[in-house]
Amino acid sequence: MTATDSAVRTRDVLWSDVEDIYAAILAHPFIAGLTDGTLPRESFRHYIVQDAHYLRGYAKALAVCAAKAPDEDATVMFAAHSAGAIAAERDLHAALMGEMGSSPEQAMQEPIAPTTQAYVSYMLASALGGSFADAVGAVLPCYWIYARVGEELLTRSSPDPLYARWIAMYGSDDFQAVVDSVLALTDRIGAGMSEGERTVMRRHFRTTSRYEWMFWDAAYRLETWPV
């Protein structure tokens, strides 16, 4: 069967490209530390601060998807998800930062780390400079990998209430329903793509999947600018 065979969904082709990255994510000490409660609070705080910076860029990329969408339903969906990314940054992060003795205002004053800057820059460049399919390929890993990680970690949860709360959000049925809607759209647009268009989409998808691993790794290492 080829990637263009009608029996093969685009989502299956894309996921087959990143199974090695997903396995590396699950094996990373940041993720392992969430479930056994050993992740240093400093690493989790670094992650939350950088995620707040990231989500503001992600919301813009989703807004680009809404603008480039081929139909009204897709426009409405991505516009809602863009607003939802900002709401998550304001609500969840405010609560988590408060529990760690900090605030969103303090987080805003902290610099964007190298990996965060690179990830957001690549994603926005792909979305703004490419087709609708390119944009979807670039934003999809953040949806899908988080849902898969959340689903996997939910079976173990965490002895740390703060980490258990994070796991429960991304492992929830509500979040999975959001991801399912994007995957259904991915399959629809994939059915009409040329092989060349599919190749570009796959490249964006694998690249931003790599950035997902790098994002957690950067938090674990408390990444800062070297100079």
PDB file of C-alpha atoms in Angstrom:
ATOM      1  CA  MET A   1       0.000   0.000   0.000  1.00  0.00           C
ATOM      2  CA  THR A   2       1.276   3.469  -0.817  1.00  0.00           C
ATOM      3  CA  ALA A   3       0.717   6.736   1.031  1.00  0.00           C
ATOM      4  CA  THR A   4      -1.763   7.731  -1.636  1.00  0.00           C
ATOM      5  CA  ASP A   5      -3.854   4.553  -1.375  1.00  0.00           C
ATOM      6  CA  SER A   6      -7.420   5.491  -0.446  1.00  0.00           C
ATOM      7  CA  ALA A   7      -7.418   2.835   2.292  1.00  0.00           C
ATOM      8  CA  VAL A   8      -4.647   4.661   4.150  1.00  0.00           C
ATOM      9  CA  ARG A   9      -5.668   7.663   6.195  1.00  0.00           C
ATOM     10  CA  THR A  10      -3.385  10.684   6.194  1.00  0.00           C
ATOM     11  CA  ARG A  11      -3.216  10.528   9.989  1.00  0.00           C
ATOM     12  CA  ASP A  12      -1.793   7.001   9.781  1.00  0.00           C
ATOM     13  CA  VAL A  13       0.887   8.077   7.338  1.00  0.00           C
ATOM     14  CA  LEU A  14       1.835  11.010   9.543  1.00  0.00           C
ATOM     15  CA  TRP A  15       1.952   8.984  12.751  1.00  0.00           C
ATOM     16  CA  SER A  16       4.091   6.299  11.160  1.00  0.00           C
ATOM     17  CA  ASP A  17       6.647   9.056  10.496  1.00  0.00           C
ATOM     18  CA  VAL A  18       6.964   9.972  14.177  1.00  0.00           C
ATOM     19  CA  GLU A  19       6.577   6.731  16.116  1.00  0.00           C
ATOM     20  CA  ASP A  20      10.275   6.882  17.012  1.00  0.00           C
ATOM     21  CA  ILE A  21       9.910  10.460  18.275  1.00  0.00           C
ATOM     22  CA  TYR A  22       6.846   9.566  20.343  1.00  0.00           C
ATOM     23  CA  ALA A  23       8.719   6.647  21.922  1.00  0.00           C
ATOM     24  CA  ALA A  24      11.599   8.995  22.768  1.00  0.00           C
ATOM     25  CA  ILE A  25       9.150  11.447  24.363  1.00  0.00           C
ATOM     26  CA  LEU A  26       7.623   8.764  26.593  1.00  0.00           C
ATOM     27  CA  ALA A  27      11.112   7.666  27.625  1.00  0.00           C
ATOM     28  CA  HIS A  28      12.306  11.178  28.438  1.00  0.00           C
ATOM     29  CA  PRO A  29      13.039  11.815  32.147  1.00  0.00           C
ATOM     30  CA  PHE A  30      10.747  14.870  32.127  1.00  0.00           C
ATOM     31  CA  ILE A  31       7.757  12.685  31.241  1.00  0.00           C
ATOM     32  CA  ALA A  32       8.869   9.836  33.489  1.00  0.00           C
ATOM     33  CA  GLY A  33       9.318  12.321  36.326  1.00  0.00           C
ATOM     34  CA  LEU A  34       5.742  13.545  35.948  1.00  0.00           C
ATOM     35  CA  THR A  35       4.345  10.089  36.588  1.00  0.00           C
ATOM     36  CA  ASP A  36       6.598   9.040  39.464  1.00  0.00           C
ATOM     37  CA  GLY A  37       6.629  12.496  41.041  1.00  0.00           C
ATOM     38  CA  THR A  38      10.408  12.940  40.839  1.00  0.00           C
ATOM     39  CA  LEU A  39      10.431  15.770  38.289  1.00  0.00           C
ATOM     40  CA  PRO A  40      12.063  18.791  39.961  1.00  0.00           C
ATOM     41  CA  ARG A  41       9.639  21.657  40.476  1.00  0.00           C
ATOM     42  CA  GLU A  42      12.193  23.961  38.818  1.00  0.00           C
ATOM     43  CA  SER A  43      11.901  21.977  35.584  1.00  0.00           C
ATOM     44  CA  PHE A  44       8.112  22.008  35.698  1.00  0.00           C
ATOM     45  CA  ARG A  45       8.077  25.748  36.357  1.00  0.00           C
ATOM     46  CA  HIS A  46      10.445  26.297  33.410  1.00  0.00           C
ATOM     47  CA  TYR A  47       8.067  24.255  31.262  1.00  0.00           C
ATOM     48  CA  ILE A  48       5.006  26.269  32.351  1.00  0.00           C
ATOM     49  CA  VAL A  49       6.746  29.606  31.746  1.00  0.00           C
ATOM     50  CA  GLN A  50       7.907  28.552  28.291  1.00  0.00           C
ATOM     51  CA  ASP A  51       4.535  26.996  27.481  1.00  0.00           C
ATOM     52  CA  ALA A  52       2.896  30.349  28.179  1.00  0.00           C
ATOM     53  CA  HIS A  53       5.263  31.987  25.685  1.00  0.00           C
ATOM     54  CA  TYR A  54       4.698  29.142  23.225  1.00  0.00           C
ATOM     55  CA  LEU A  55       0.897  29.209  23.398  1.00  0.00           C
ATOM     56  CA  ARG A  56       0.767  32.847  22.398  1.00  0.00           C
ATOM     57  CA  GLY A  57       2.632  31.937  19.204  1.00  0.00           C
ATOM     58  CA  TYR A  58       0.571  28.772  18.766  1.00  0.00           C
ATOM     59  CA  ALA A  59      -2.637  30.783  18.950  1.00  0.00           C
ATOM     60  CA  LYS A  60      -1.371  32.942  16.090  1.00  0.00           C
ATOM     61  CA  ALA A  61      -0.522  29.847  14.020  1.00  0.00           C
ATOM     62  CA  LEU A  62      -4.020  28.486  14.628  1.00  0.00           C
ATOM     63  CA  ALA A  63      -5.459  31.832  13.546  1.00  0.00           C
ATOM     64  CA  VAL A  64      -3.505  31.473  10.293  1.00  0.00           C
ATOM     65  CA  CYS A  65      -5.060  28.019   9.855  1.00  0.00           C
ATOM     66  CA  ALA A  66      -8.479  29.616  10.341  1.00  0.00           C
ATOM     67  CA  ALA A  67      -7.720  32.280   7.723  1.00  0.00           C
ATOM     68  CA  LYS A  68      -6.471  29.741   5.175  1.00  0.00           C
ATOM     69  CA  ALA A  69      -9.155  27.123   5.813  1.00  0.00           C
ATOM     70  CA  PRO A  70     -11.038  25.955   2.714  1.00  0.00           C
ATOM     71  CA  ASP A  71     -14.485  26.022   4.318  1.00  0.00           C
ATOM     72  CA  GLU A  72     -16.431  27.777   7.067  1.00  0.00           C
ATOM     73  CA  ASP A  73     -16.475  24.804   9.425  1.00  0.00           C
ATOM     74  CA  ALA A  74     -12.684  24.602   9.468  1.00  0.00           C
ATOM     75  CA  THR A  75     -12.427  28.376   9.901  1.00  0.00           C
ATOM     76  CA  VAL A  76     -14.763  28.271  12.897  1.00  0.00           C
ATOM     77  CA  MET A  77     -12.924  25.306  14.416  1.00  0.00           C
ATOM     78  CA  PHE A  78      -9.440  26.785  14.203  1.00  0.00           C
ATOM     79  CA  ALA A  79     -10.634  30.227  15.311  1.00  0.00           C
ATOM     80  CA  ALA A  80     -12.169  28.626  18.399  1.00  0.00           C
ATOM     81  CA  HIS A  81      -8.999  26.658  19.063  1.00  0.00           C
ATOM     82  CA  SER A  82      -6.919  29.820  18.734  1.00  0.00           C
ATOM     83  CA  ALA A  83      -9.038  31.531  21.371  1.00  0.00           C
ATOM     84  CA  GLY A  84      -8.863  28.386  23.482  1.00  0.00           C
ATOM     85  CA  ALA A  85      -5.064  28.411  23.434  1.00  0.00           C
ATOM     86  CA  ILE A  86      -5.071  31.922  24.892  1.00  0.00           C
ATOM     87  CA  ALA A  87      -7.666  30.901  27.492  1.00  0.00           C
ATOM     88  CA  ALA A  88      -5.539  27.922  28.517  1.00  0.00           C
ATOM     89  CA  GLU A  89      -2.508  30.158  28.899  1.00  0.00           C
ATOM     90  CA  ARG A  90      -4.471  32.548  31.092  1.00  0.00           C
ATOM     91  CA  ASP A  91      -6.441  30.089  33.214  1.00  0.00           C
ATOM     92  CA  LEU A  92      -4.478  26.863  33.623  1.00  0.00           C
ATOM     93  CA  HIS A  93      -1.087  28.526  33.757  1.00  0.00           C
ATOM     94  CA  ALA A  94      -2.289  31.125  36.230  1.00  0.00           C
ATOM     95  CA  ALA A  95      -3.495  28.360  38.535  1.00  0.00           C
ATOM     96  CA  LEU A  96      -0.335  26.271  38.159  1.00  0.00           C
ATOM     97  CA  MET A  97       1.972  29.248  38.614  1.00  0.00           C
ATOM     98  CA  GLY A  98       0.013  30.265  41.707  1.00  0.00           C
ATOM     99  CA  GLU A  99       0.500  26.823  43.217  1.00  0.00           C
ATOM    100  CA  MET A 100       4.239  27.191  42.618  1.00  0.00           C
ATOM    101  CA  GLY A 101       4.360  30.564  44.354  1.00  0.00           C
ATOM    102  CA  SER A 102       4.593  32.660  41.217  1.00  0.00           C
ATOM    103  CA  SER A 103       2.262  34.432  38.785  1.00  0.00           C
ATOM    104  CA  PRO A 104       1.656  34.863  35.045  1.00  0.00           C
ATOM    105  CA  GLU A 105       2.910  38.425  35.331  1.00  0.00           C
ATOM    106  CA  GLN A 106       6.242  37.196  36.651  1.00  0.00           C
ATOM    107  CA  ALA A 107       6.391  34.542  33.931  1.00  0.00           C
ATOM    108  CA  MET A 108       5.848  37.192  31.255  1.00  0.00           C
ATOM    109  CA  GLN A 109       9.004  38.958  32.384  1.00  0.00           C
ATOM    110  CA  GLU A 110      11.138  35.853  31.892  1.00  0.00           C
ATOM    111  CA  PRO A 111      12.866  35.469  28.514  1.00  0.00           C
ATOM    112  CA  ILE A 112      11.752  33.111  25.774  1.00  0.00           C
ATOM    113  CA  ALA A 113      14.189  30.199  25.736  1.00  0.00           C
ATOM    114  CA  PRO A 114      16.039  29.158  22.551  1.00  0.00           C
ATOM    115  CA  THR A 115      13.945  26.061  21.838  1.00  0.00           C
ATOM    116  CA  THR A 116      10.684  27.948  22.388  1.00  0.00           C
ATOM    117  CA  GLN A 117      11.805  30.702  20.033  1.00  0.00           C
ATOM    118  CA  ALA A 118      12.916  28.241  17.370  1.00  0.00           C
ATOM    119  CA  TYR A 119       9.747  26.131  17.596  1.00  0.00           C
ATOM    120  CA  VAL A 120       7.372  29.088  17.382  1.00  0.00           C
ATOM    121  CA  SER A 121       9.379  30.700  14.576  1.00  0.00           C
ATOM    122  CA  TYR A 122       9.372  27.524  12.488  1.00  0.00           C
ATOM    123  CA  MET A 123       5.677  26.925  13.046  1.00  0.00           C
ATOM    124  CA  LEU A 124       4.652  30.469  12.122  1.00  0.00           C
ATOM    125  CA  ALA A 125       6.922  30.514   9.079  1.00  0.00           C
ATOM    126  CA  SER A 126       5.426  27.225   7.868  1.00  0.00           C
ATOM    127  CA  ALA A 127       1.862  28.400   8.443  1.00  0.00           C
ATOM    128  CA  LEU A 128       2.283  31.883   6.958  1.00  0.00           C
ATOM    129  CA  GLY A 129       4.463  30.890   4.028  1.00  0.00           C
ATOM    130  CA  GLY A 130       2.793  27.660   3.029  1.00  0.00           C
ATOM    131  CA  SER A 131      -0.568  26.202   2.106  1.00  0.00           C
ATOM    132  CA  PHE A 132      -3.409  25.290   4.449  1.00  0.00           C
ATOM    133  CA  ALA A 133      -2.092  21.703   4.515  1.00  0.00           C
ATOM    134  CA  ASP A 134       1.374  22.987   5.423  1.00  0.00           C
ATOM    135  CA  ALA A 135      -0.107  24.965   8.298  1.00  0.00           C
ATOM    136  CA  VAL A 136      -2.073  21.980   9.582  1.00  0.00           C
ATOM    137  CA  GLY A 137       0.996  19.764   9.382  1.00  0.00           C
ATOM    138  CA  ALA A 138       2.966  22.246  11.477  1.00  0.00           C
ATOM    139  CA  VAL A 139       0.366  22.707  14.241  1.00  0.00           C
ATOM    140  CA  LEU A 140      -0.886  19.114  14.451  1.00  0.00           C
ATOM    141  CA  PRO A 141       1.861  17.589  16.663  1.00  0.00           C
ATOM    142  CA  CYS A 142       1.036  19.915  19.552  1.00  0.00           C
ATOM    143  CA  TYR A 143      -2.550  18.658  19.498  1.00  0.00           C
ATOM    144  CA  TRP A 144      -1.892  15.015  18.825  1.00  0.00           C
ATOM    145  CA  ILE A 145       1.256  14.242  20.794  1.00  0.00           C
ATOM    146  CA  TYR A 146      -0.170  15.889  23.905  1.00  0.00           C
ATOM    147  CA  ALA A 147      -3.319  13.783  23.581  1.00  0.00           C
ATOM    148  CA  ARG A 148      -1.306  10.589  23.132  1.00  0.00           C
ATOM    149  CA  VAL A 149       1.008  11.447  26.031  1.00  0.00           C
ATOM    150  CA  GLY A 150      -1.956  12.401  28.221  1.00  0.00           C
ATOM    151  CA  GLU A 151      -3.766   9.174  27.377  1.00  0.00           C
ATOM    152  CA  GLU A 152      -0.691   7.098  28.210  1.00  0.00           C
ATOM    153  CA  LEU A 153       0.143   8.924  31.437  1.00  0.00           C
ATOM    154  CA  LEU A 154      -3.462   8.892  32.663  1.00  0.00           C
ATOM    155  CA  THR A 155      -3.124   5.146  33.234  1.00  0.00           C
ATOM    156  CA  ARG A 156      -0.401   5.923  35.801  1.00  0.00           C
ATOM    157  CA  SER A 157      -1.250   9.474  36.930  1.00  0.00           C
ATOM    158  CA  SER A 158       1.181  10.862  39.530  1.00  0.00           C
ATOM    159  CA  PRO A 159       1.647  10.946  43.307  1.00  0.00           C
ATOM    160  CA  ASP A 160       2.231  14.687  42.936  1.00  0.00           C
ATOM    161  CA  PRO A 161      -1.173  16.466  42.825  1.00  0.00           C
ATOM    162  CA  LEU A 162       0.166  19.251  40.604  1.00  0.00           C
ATOM    163  CA  TYR A 163       1.485  16.826  38.014  1.00  0.00           C
ATOM    164  CA  ALA A 164      -1.644  14.663  38.275  1.00  0.00           C
ATOM    165  CA  ARG A 165      -3.732  17.725  37.433  1.00  0.00           C
ATOM    166  CA  TRP A 166      -1.677  18.411  34.302  1.00  0.00           C
ATOM    167  CA  ILE A 167      -1.950  14.769  33.214  1.00  0.00           C
ATOM    168  CA  ALA A 168      -5.717  14.719  33.780  1.00  0.00           C
ATOM    169  CA  MET A 169      -6.245  17.735  31.533  1.00  0.00           C
ATOM    170  CA  TYR A 170      -4.394  16.328  28.539  1.00  0.00           C
ATOM    171  CA  GLY A 171      -5.709  12.816  29.102  1.00  0.00           C
ATOM    172  CA  SER A 172      -9.323  13.975  29.257  1.00  0.00           C
ATOM    173  CA  ASP A 173     -12.090  12.987  26.865  1.00  0.00           C
ATOM    174  CA  ASP A 174     -12.753  16.667  26.193  1.00  0.00           C
ATOM    175  CA  PHE A 175      -9.220  17.246  24.924  1.00  0.00           C
ATOM    176  CA  GLN A 176      -9.325  14.053  22.878  1.00  0.00           C
ATOM    177  CA  ALA A 177     -12.530  15.242  21.209  1.00  0.00           C
ATOM    178  CA  VAL A 178     -10.751  18.440  20.140  1.00  0.00           C
ATOM    179  CA  VAL A 179      -7.887  16.434  18.679  1.00  0.00           C
ATOM    180  CA  ASP A 180     -10.249  14.028  16.921  1.00  0.00           C
ATOM    181  CA  SER A 181     -11.875  16.930  15.082  1.00  0.00           C
ATOM    182  CA  VAL A 182      -8.503  18.090  13.766  1.00  0.00           C
ATOM    183  CA  LEU A 183      -7.521  14.556  12.758  1.00  0.00           C
ATOM    184  CA  ALA A 184     -10.790  14.148  10.844  1.00  0.00           C
ATOM    185  CA  LEU A 185     -10.033  17.365   8.969  1.00  0.00           C
ATOM    186  CA  THR A 186      -6.473  16.163   8.307  1.00  0.00           C
ATOM    187  CA  ASP A 187      -7.821  13.026   6.668  1.00  0.00           C
ATOM    188  CA  ARG A 188     -10.252  15.034   4.535  1.00  0.00           C
ATOM    189  CA  ILE A 189      -7.668  17.417   3.155  1.00  0.00           C
ATOM    190  CA  GLY A 190      -5.147  14.613   2.807  1.00  0.00           C
ATOM    191  CA  ALA A 191      -7.435  12.714   0.465  1.00  0.00           C
ATOM    192  CA  GLY A 192      -7.137  15.479  -2.119  1.00  0.00           C
ATOM    193  CA  MET A 193      -3.426  16.248  -1.830  1.00  0.00           C
ATOM    194  CA  SER A 194      -0.816  15.491  -4.449  1.00  0.00           C
ATOM    195  CA  GLU A 195       2.206  13.401  -3.490  1.00  0.00           C
ATOM    196  CA  GLY A 196       4.336  16.554  -3.459  1.00  0.00           C
ATOM    197  CA  GLU A 197       1.942  18.338  -1.107  1.00  0.00           C
ATOM    198  CA  ARG A 198       1.844  15.303   1.159  1.00  0.00           C
ATOM    199  CA  THR A 199       5.635  15.193   1.288  1.00  0.00           C
ATOM    200  CA  VAL A 200       5.810  18.800   2.495  1.00  0.00           C
ATOM    201  CA  MET A 201       3.084  18.229   5.083  1.00  0.00           C
ATOM    202  CA  ARG A 202       4.924  15.179   6.402  1.00  0.00           C
ATOM    203  CA  ARG A 203       8.147  17.156   6.682  1.00  0.00           C
ATOM    204  CA  HIS A 204       6.478  19.887   8.721  1.00  0.00           C
ATOM    205  CA  PHE A 205       4.761  17.310  10.911  1.00  0.00           C
ATOM    206  CA  ARG A 206       7.975  15.447  11.693  1.00  0.00           C
ATOM    207  CA  THR A 207       9.912  18.657  12.309  1.00  0.00           C
ATOM    208  CA  THR A 208       7.458  20.073  14.840  1.00  0.00           C
ATOM    209  CA  SER A 209       7.176  16.634  16.457  1.00  0.00           C
ATOM    210  CA  ARG A 210      10.929  16.844  17.025  1.00  0.00           C
ATOM    211  CA  TYR A 211      10.413  20.257  18.559  1.00  0.00           C
ATOM    212  CA  GLU A 212       7.909  18.691  20.977  1.00  0.00           C
ATOM    213  CA  TRP A 213      10.661  16.393  22.300  1.00  0.00           C
ATOM    214  CA  MET A 214      13.075  19.318  22.393  1.00  0.00           C
ATOM    215  CA  PHE A 215      10.586  21.452  24.320  1.00  0.00           C
ATOM    216  CA  TRP A 216      10.338  18.958  27.177  1.00  0.00           C
ATOM    217  CA  ASP A 217      14.077  18.367  27.077  1.00  0.00           C
ATOM    218  CA  ALA A 218      14.743  22.098  27.292  1.00  0.00           C
ATOM    219  CA  ALA A 219      12.526  22.348  30.369  1.00  0.00           C
ATOM    220  CA  TYR A 220      14.257  19.405  32.009  1.00  0.00           C
ATOM    221  CA  ARG A 221      17.655  21.046  31.409  1.00  0.00           C
ATOM    222  CA  LEU A 222      16.408  24.509  32.481  1.00  0.00           C
ATOM    223  CA  GLU A 223      17.593  25.780  29.114  1.00  0.00           C
ATOM    224  CA  THR A 224      18.873  29.344  28.843  1.00  0.00           C
ATOM    225  CA  TRP A 225      20.612  31.296  26.099  1.00  0.00           C
ATOM    226  CA  PRO A 226      24.321  30.300  26.088  1.00  0.00           C
ATOM    227  CA  VAL A 227      25.556  33.826  25.324  1.00  0.00           C
TER     228      VAL A 227
END
